PDB file of C-alpha atoms in Angstrom:
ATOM      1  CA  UNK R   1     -15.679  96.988 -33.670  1.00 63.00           C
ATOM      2  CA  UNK R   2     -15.307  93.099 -33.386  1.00 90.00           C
ATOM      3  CA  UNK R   3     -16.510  92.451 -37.200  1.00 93.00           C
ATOM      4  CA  UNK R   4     -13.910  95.220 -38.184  1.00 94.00           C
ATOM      5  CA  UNK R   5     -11.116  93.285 -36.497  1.00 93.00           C
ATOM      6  CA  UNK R   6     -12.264  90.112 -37.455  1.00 95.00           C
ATOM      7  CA  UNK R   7     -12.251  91.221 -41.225  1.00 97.00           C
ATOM      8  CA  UNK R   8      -8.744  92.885 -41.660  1.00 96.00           C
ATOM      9  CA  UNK R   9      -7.082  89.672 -39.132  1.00 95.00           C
ATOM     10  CA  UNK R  10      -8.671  87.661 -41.548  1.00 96.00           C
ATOM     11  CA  UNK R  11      -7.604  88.989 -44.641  1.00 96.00           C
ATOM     12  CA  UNK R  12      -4.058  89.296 -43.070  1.00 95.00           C
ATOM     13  CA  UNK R  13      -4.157  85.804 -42.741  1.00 94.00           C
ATOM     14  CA  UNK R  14      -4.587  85.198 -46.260  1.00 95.00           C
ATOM     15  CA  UNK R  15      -1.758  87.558 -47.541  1.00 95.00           C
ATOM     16  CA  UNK R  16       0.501  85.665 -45.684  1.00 92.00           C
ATOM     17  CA  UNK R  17      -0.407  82.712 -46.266  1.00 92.00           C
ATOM     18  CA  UNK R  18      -0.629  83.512 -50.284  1.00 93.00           C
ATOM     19  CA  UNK R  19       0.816  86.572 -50.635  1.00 92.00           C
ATOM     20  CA  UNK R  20      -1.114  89.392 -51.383  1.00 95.00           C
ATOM     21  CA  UNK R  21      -1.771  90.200 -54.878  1.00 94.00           C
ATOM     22  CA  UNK R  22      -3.224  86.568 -55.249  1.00 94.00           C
ATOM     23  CA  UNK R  23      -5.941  87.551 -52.442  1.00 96.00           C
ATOM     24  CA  UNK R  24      -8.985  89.139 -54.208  1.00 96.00           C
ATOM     25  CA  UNK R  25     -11.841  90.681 -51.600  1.00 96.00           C
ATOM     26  CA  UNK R  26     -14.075  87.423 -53.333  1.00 97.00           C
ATOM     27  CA  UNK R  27     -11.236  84.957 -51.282  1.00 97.00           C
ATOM     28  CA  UNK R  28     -11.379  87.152 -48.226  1.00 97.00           C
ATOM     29  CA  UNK R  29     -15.044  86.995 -47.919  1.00 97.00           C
ATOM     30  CA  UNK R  30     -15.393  83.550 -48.696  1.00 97.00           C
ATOM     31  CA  UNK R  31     -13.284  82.955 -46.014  1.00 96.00           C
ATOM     32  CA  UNK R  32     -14.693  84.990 -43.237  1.00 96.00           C
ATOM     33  CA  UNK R  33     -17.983  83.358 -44.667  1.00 96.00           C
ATOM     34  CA  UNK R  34     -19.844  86.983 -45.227  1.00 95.00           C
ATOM     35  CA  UNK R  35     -20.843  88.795 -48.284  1.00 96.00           C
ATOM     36  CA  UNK R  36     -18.199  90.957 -50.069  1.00 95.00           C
ATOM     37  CA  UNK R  37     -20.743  93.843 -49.387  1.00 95.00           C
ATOM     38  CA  UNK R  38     -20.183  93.539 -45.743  1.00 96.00           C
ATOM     39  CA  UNK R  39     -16.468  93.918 -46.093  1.00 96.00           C
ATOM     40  CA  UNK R  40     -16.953  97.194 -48.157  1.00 96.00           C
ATOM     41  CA  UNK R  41     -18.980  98.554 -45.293  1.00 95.00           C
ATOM     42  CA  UNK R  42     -15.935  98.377 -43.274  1.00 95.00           C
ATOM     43  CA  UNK R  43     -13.081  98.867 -46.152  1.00 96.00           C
ATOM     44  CA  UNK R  44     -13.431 100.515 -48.995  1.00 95.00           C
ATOM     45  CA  UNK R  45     -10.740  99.075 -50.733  1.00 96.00           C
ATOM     46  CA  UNK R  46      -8.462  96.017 -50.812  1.00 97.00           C
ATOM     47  CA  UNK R  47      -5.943  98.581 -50.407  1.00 97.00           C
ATOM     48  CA  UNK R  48      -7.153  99.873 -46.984  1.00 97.00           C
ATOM     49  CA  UNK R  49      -7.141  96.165 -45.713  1.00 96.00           C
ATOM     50  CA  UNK R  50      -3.574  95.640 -47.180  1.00 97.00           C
ATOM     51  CA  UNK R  51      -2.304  98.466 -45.163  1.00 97.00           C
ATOM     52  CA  UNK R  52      -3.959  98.577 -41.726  1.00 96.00           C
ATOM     53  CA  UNK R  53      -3.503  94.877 -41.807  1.00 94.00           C
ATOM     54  CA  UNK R  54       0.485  95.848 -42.067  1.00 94.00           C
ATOM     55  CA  UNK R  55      -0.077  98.044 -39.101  1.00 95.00           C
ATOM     56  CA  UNK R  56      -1.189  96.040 -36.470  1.00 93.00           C
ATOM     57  CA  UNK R  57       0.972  93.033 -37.665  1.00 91.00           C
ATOM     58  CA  UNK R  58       3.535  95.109 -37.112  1.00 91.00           C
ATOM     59  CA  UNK R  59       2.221  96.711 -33.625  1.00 93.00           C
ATOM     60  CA  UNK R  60       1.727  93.096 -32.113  1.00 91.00           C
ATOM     61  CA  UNK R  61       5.644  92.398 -33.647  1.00 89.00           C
ATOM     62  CA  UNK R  62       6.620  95.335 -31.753  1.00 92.00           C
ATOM     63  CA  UNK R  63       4.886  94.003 -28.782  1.00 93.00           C
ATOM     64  CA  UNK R  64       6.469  90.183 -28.945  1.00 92.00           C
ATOM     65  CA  UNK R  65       9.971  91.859 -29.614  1.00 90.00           C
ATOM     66  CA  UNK R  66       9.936  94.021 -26.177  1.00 92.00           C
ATOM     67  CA  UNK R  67       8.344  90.982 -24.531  1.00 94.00           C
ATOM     68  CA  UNK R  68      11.402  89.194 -25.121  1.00 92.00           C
ATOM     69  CA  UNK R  69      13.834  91.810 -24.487  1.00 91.00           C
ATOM     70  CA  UNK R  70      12.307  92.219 -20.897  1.00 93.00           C
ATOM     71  CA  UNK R  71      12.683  88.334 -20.320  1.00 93.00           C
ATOM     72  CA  UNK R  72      16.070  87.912 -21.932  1.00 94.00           C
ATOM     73  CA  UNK R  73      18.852  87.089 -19.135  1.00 93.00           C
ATOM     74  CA  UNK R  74      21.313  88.661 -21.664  1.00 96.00           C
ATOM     75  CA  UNK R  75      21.824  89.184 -25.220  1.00 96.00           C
ATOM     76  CA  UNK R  76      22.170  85.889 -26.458  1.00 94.00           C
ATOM     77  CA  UNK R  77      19.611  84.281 -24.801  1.00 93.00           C
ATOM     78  CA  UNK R  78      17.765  87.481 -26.579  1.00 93.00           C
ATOM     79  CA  UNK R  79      18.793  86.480 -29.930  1.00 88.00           C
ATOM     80  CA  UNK R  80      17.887  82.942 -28.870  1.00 85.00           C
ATOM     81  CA  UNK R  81      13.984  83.824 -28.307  1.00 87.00           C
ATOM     82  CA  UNK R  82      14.231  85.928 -31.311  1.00 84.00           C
ATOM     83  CA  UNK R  83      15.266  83.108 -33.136  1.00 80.00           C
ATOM     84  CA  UNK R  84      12.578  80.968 -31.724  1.00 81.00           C
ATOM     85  CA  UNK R  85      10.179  83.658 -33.148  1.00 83.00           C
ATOM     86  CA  UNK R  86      11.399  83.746 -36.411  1.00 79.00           C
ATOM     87  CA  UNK R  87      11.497  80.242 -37.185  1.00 77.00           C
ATOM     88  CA  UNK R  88       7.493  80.587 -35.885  1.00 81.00           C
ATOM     89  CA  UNK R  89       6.321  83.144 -37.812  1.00 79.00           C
ATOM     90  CA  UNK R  90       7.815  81.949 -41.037  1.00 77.00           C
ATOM     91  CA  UNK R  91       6.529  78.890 -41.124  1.00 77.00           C
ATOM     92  CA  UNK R  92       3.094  79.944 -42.600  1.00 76.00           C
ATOM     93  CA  UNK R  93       4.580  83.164 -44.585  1.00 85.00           C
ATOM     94  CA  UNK R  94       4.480  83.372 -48.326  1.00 87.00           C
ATOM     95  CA  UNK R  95       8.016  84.611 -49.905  1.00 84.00           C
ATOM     96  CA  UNK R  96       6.247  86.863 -52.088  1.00 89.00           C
ATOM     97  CA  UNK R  97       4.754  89.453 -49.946  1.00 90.00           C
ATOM     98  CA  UNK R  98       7.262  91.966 -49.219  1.00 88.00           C
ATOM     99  CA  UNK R  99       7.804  91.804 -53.151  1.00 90.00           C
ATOM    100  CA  UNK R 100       3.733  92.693 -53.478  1.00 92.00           C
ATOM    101  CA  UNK R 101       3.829  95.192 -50.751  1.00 94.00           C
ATOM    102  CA  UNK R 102       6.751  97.088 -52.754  1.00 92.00           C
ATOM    103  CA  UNK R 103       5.075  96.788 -55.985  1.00 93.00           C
ATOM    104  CA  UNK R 104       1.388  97.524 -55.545  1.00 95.00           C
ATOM    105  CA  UNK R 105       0.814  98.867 -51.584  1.00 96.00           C
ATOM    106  CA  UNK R 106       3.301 101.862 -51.474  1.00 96.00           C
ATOM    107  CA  UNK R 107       1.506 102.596 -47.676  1.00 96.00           C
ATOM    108  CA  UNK R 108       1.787  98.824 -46.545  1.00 95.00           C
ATOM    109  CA  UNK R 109       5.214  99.039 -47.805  1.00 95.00           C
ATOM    110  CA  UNK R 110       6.422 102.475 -45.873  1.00 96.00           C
ATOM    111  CA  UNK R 111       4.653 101.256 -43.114  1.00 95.00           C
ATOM    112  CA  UNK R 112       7.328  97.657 -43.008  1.00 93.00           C
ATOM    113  CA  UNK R 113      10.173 100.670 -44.299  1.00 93.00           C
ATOM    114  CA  UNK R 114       9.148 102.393 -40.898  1.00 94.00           C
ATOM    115  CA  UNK R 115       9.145  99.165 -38.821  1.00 92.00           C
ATOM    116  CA  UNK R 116      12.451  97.712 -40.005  1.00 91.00           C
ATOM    117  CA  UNK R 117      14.032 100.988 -40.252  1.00 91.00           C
ATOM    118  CA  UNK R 118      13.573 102.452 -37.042  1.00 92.00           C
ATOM    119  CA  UNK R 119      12.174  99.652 -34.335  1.00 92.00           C
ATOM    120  CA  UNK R 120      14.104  96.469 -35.739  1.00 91.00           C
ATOM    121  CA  UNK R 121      17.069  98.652 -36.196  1.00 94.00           C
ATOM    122  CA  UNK R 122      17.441  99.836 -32.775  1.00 94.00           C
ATOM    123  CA  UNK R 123      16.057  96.463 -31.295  1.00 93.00           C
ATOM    124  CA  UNK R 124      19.225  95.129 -33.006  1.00 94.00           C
ATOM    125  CA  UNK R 125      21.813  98.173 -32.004  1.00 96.00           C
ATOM    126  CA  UNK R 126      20.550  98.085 -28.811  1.00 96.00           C
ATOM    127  CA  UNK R 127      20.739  94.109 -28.449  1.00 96.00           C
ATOM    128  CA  UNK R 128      24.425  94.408 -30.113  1.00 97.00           C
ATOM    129  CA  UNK R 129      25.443  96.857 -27.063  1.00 97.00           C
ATOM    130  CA  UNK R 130      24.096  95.249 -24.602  1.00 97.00           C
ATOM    131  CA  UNK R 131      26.253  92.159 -25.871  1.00 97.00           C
ATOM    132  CA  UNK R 132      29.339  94.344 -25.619  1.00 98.00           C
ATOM    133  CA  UNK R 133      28.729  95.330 -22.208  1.00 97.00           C
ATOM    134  CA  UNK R 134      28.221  92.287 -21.116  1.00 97.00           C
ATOM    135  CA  UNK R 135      31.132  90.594 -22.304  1.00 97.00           C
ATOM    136  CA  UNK R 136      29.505  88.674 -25.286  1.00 97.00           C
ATOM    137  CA  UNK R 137      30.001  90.081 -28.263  1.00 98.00           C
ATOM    138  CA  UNK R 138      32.745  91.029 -30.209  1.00 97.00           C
ATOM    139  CA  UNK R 139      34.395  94.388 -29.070  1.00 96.00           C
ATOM    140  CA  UNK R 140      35.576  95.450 -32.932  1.00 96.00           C
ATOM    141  CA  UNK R 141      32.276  95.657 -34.263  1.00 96.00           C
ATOM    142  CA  UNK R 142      29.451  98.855 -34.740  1.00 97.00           C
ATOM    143  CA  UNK R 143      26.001  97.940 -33.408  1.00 97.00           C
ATOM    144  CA  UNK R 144      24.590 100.641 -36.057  1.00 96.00           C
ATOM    145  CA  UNK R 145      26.420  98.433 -39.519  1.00 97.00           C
ATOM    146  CA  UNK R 146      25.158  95.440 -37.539  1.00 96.00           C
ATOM    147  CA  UNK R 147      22.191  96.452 -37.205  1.00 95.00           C
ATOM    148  CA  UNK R 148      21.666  97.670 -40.681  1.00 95.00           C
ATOM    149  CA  UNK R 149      23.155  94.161 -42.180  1.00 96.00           C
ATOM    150  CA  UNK R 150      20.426  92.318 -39.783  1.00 93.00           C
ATOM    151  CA  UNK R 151      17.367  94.529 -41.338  1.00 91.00           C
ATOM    152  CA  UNK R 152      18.648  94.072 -44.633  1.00 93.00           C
ATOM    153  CA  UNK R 153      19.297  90.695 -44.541  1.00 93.00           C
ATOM    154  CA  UNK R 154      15.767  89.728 -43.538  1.00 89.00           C
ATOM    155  CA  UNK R 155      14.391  91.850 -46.449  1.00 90.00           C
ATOM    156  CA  UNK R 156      16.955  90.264 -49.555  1.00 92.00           C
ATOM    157  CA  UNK R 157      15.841  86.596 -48.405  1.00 91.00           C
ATOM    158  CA  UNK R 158      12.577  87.941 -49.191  1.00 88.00           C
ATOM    159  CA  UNK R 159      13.803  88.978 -52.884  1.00 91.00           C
ATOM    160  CA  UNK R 160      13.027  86.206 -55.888  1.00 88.00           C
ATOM    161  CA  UNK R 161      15.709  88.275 -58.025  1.00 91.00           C
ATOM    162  CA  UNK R 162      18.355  87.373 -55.449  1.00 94.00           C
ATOM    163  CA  UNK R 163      16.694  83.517 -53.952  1.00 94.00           C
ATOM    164  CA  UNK R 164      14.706  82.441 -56.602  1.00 93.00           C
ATOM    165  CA  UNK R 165      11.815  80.699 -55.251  1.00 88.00           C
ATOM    166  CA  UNK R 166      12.029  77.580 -57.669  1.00 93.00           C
ATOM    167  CA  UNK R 167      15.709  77.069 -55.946  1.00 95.00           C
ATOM    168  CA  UNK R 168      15.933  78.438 -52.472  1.00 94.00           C
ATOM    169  CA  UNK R 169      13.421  78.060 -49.624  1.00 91.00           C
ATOM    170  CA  UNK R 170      13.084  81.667 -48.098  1.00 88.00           C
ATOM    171  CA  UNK R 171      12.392  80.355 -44.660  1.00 88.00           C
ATOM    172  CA  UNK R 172      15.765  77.904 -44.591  1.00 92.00           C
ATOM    173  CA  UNK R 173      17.349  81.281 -46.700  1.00 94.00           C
ATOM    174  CA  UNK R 174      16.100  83.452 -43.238  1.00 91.00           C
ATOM    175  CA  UNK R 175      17.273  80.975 -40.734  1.00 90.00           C
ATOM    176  CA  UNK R 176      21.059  80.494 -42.580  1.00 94.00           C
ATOM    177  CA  UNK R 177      21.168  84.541 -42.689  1.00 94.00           C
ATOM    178  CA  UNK R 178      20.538  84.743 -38.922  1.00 91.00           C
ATOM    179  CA  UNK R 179      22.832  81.844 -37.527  1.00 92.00           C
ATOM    180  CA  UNK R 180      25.394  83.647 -39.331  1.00 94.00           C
ATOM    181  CA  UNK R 181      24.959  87.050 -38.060  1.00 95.00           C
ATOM    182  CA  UNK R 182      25.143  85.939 -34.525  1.00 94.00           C
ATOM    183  CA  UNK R 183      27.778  83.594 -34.309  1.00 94.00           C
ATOM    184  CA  UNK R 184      29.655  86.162 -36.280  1.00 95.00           C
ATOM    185  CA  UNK R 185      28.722  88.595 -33.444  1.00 96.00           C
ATOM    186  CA  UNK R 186      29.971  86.135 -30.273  1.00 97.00           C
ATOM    187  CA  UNK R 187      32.920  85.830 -28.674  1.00 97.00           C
ATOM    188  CA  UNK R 188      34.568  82.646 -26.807  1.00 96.00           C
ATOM    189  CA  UNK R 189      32.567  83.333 -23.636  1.00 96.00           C
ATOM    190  CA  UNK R 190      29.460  84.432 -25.777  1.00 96.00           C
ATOM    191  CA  UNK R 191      29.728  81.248 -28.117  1.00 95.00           C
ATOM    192  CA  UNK R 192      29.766  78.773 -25.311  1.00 94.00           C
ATOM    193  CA  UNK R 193      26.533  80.669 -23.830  1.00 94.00           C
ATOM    194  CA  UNK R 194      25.083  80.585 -27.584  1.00 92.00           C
ATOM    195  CA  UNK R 195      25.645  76.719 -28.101  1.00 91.00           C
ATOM    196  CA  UNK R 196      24.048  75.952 -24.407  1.00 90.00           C
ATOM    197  CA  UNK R 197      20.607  78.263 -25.686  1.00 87.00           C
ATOM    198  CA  UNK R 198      20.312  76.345 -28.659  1.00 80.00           C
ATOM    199  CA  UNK R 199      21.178  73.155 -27.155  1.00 83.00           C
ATOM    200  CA  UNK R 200      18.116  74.342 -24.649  1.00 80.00           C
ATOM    201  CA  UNK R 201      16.059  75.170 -27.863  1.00 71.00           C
ATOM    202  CA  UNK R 202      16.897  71.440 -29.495  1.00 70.00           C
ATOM    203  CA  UNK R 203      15.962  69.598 -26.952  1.00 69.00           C
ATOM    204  CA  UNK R 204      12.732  71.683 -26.339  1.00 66.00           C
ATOM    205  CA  UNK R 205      11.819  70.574 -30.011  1.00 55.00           C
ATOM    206  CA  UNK R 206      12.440  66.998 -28.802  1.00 52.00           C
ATOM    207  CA  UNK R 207      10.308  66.918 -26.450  1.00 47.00           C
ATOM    208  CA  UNK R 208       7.597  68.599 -28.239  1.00 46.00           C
ATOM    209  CA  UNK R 209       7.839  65.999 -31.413  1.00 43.00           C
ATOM    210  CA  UNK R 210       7.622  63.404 -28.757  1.00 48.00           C
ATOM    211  CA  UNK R 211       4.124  64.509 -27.789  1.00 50.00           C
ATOM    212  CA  UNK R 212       3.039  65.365 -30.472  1.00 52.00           C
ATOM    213  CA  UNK R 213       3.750  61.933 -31.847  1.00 51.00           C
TER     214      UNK R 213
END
């Protein structure tokens, strides 16, 4: 049903934007412009929302991450458009959500447990062979710890306990976390490939602040 979609993508909207446990079912109304009633015809609970909003978030991540990994030359330039993603979907992310999935949403949060733990994961092992085959990567590493310290990685810059929020900014947290992991992945012939994909990205940005301006 259209209205059905159109209620849980907006109220995913807001819990990223705001995080989730600062989202009542009054805010999402209000801003689909339609009674709260009408949203309990379709959810009963802010709950329900919470977690099939996870789901499909997730199923159209899975969707962008295989897009990329059928367009990718070769590893790096994979880890290149991955980056590009990244940076894009943080931008409008609040750092407190993975914190209010954990804490009040035990389904939203097993259904990110099951996305990181099994698709990232392998996305990542996968990515990390395919580096080694090709020449890229380091040969003295194990795609499956590499993989694990990527998933993790992503999920402690989401942590206020670790990057309080009042000192470190998540999304520059995220960024620093992943330009580490893959230039401590390359090697010689994979870090001269890296620097000419982000010299690529750069100058794409240029461009694009030119125009815009």
């Amino acid at each position: 049903m259209e209205i059905k979609r159109k209620i849980v993508e907006g109220a995913s909207e807001l819990f990223h934007k705001y995080g989730v446990r600062s989202v009542s079912m009054d805010d999402i109304a209000r801003h689909l412009s339609m009674s709260k009633k009408t949203v309990y015809q379709y959810y009963k609970d802010k709950d329900e929302l919470v977690t099939i909003g996870m789901s499909l978030h997730m199923e159209k991540e899975k969707e962008e991450y295989q897009e990329i990994e059928s367009k990718a030359h070769d590893a790096i330039e994979e880890m290149a458009m991955l980056s590009t993603c990244l940076r894009r979907d943080l931008r409008d992310i609040n750092h407190s959500l993975l914190f209010d999935l954990q804490k009040y949403h035990p389904k939203a949060w097993q259904v990110w447990l099951n996305f990181k733990n099994d698709f990232i994961k392998n996305s990542i092992s996968d990515n990390v062979k395919r580096g080694m085959e090709q020449g890229l990567f380091r040969k003295d590493v194990d795609p499956e710890v590499m993989a694990i310290l990527r998933v993790e990685q992503v999920q402690m810059a989401f942590d206020d306990r670790i990057f309080p929020a009042d000192k470190f900014d998540f999304r520059e947290v995220q960024i620093d976390f992943f330009d580490h992991f893959i230039h401590g992945l390359v090697n010689e012939k994979g870090k001269k490939l890296l620097d000419k994909y982000l010299e690529q990205e750069n100058n794409s940005k240029t461009i694009t602040t030119t125009h815009e301006n």
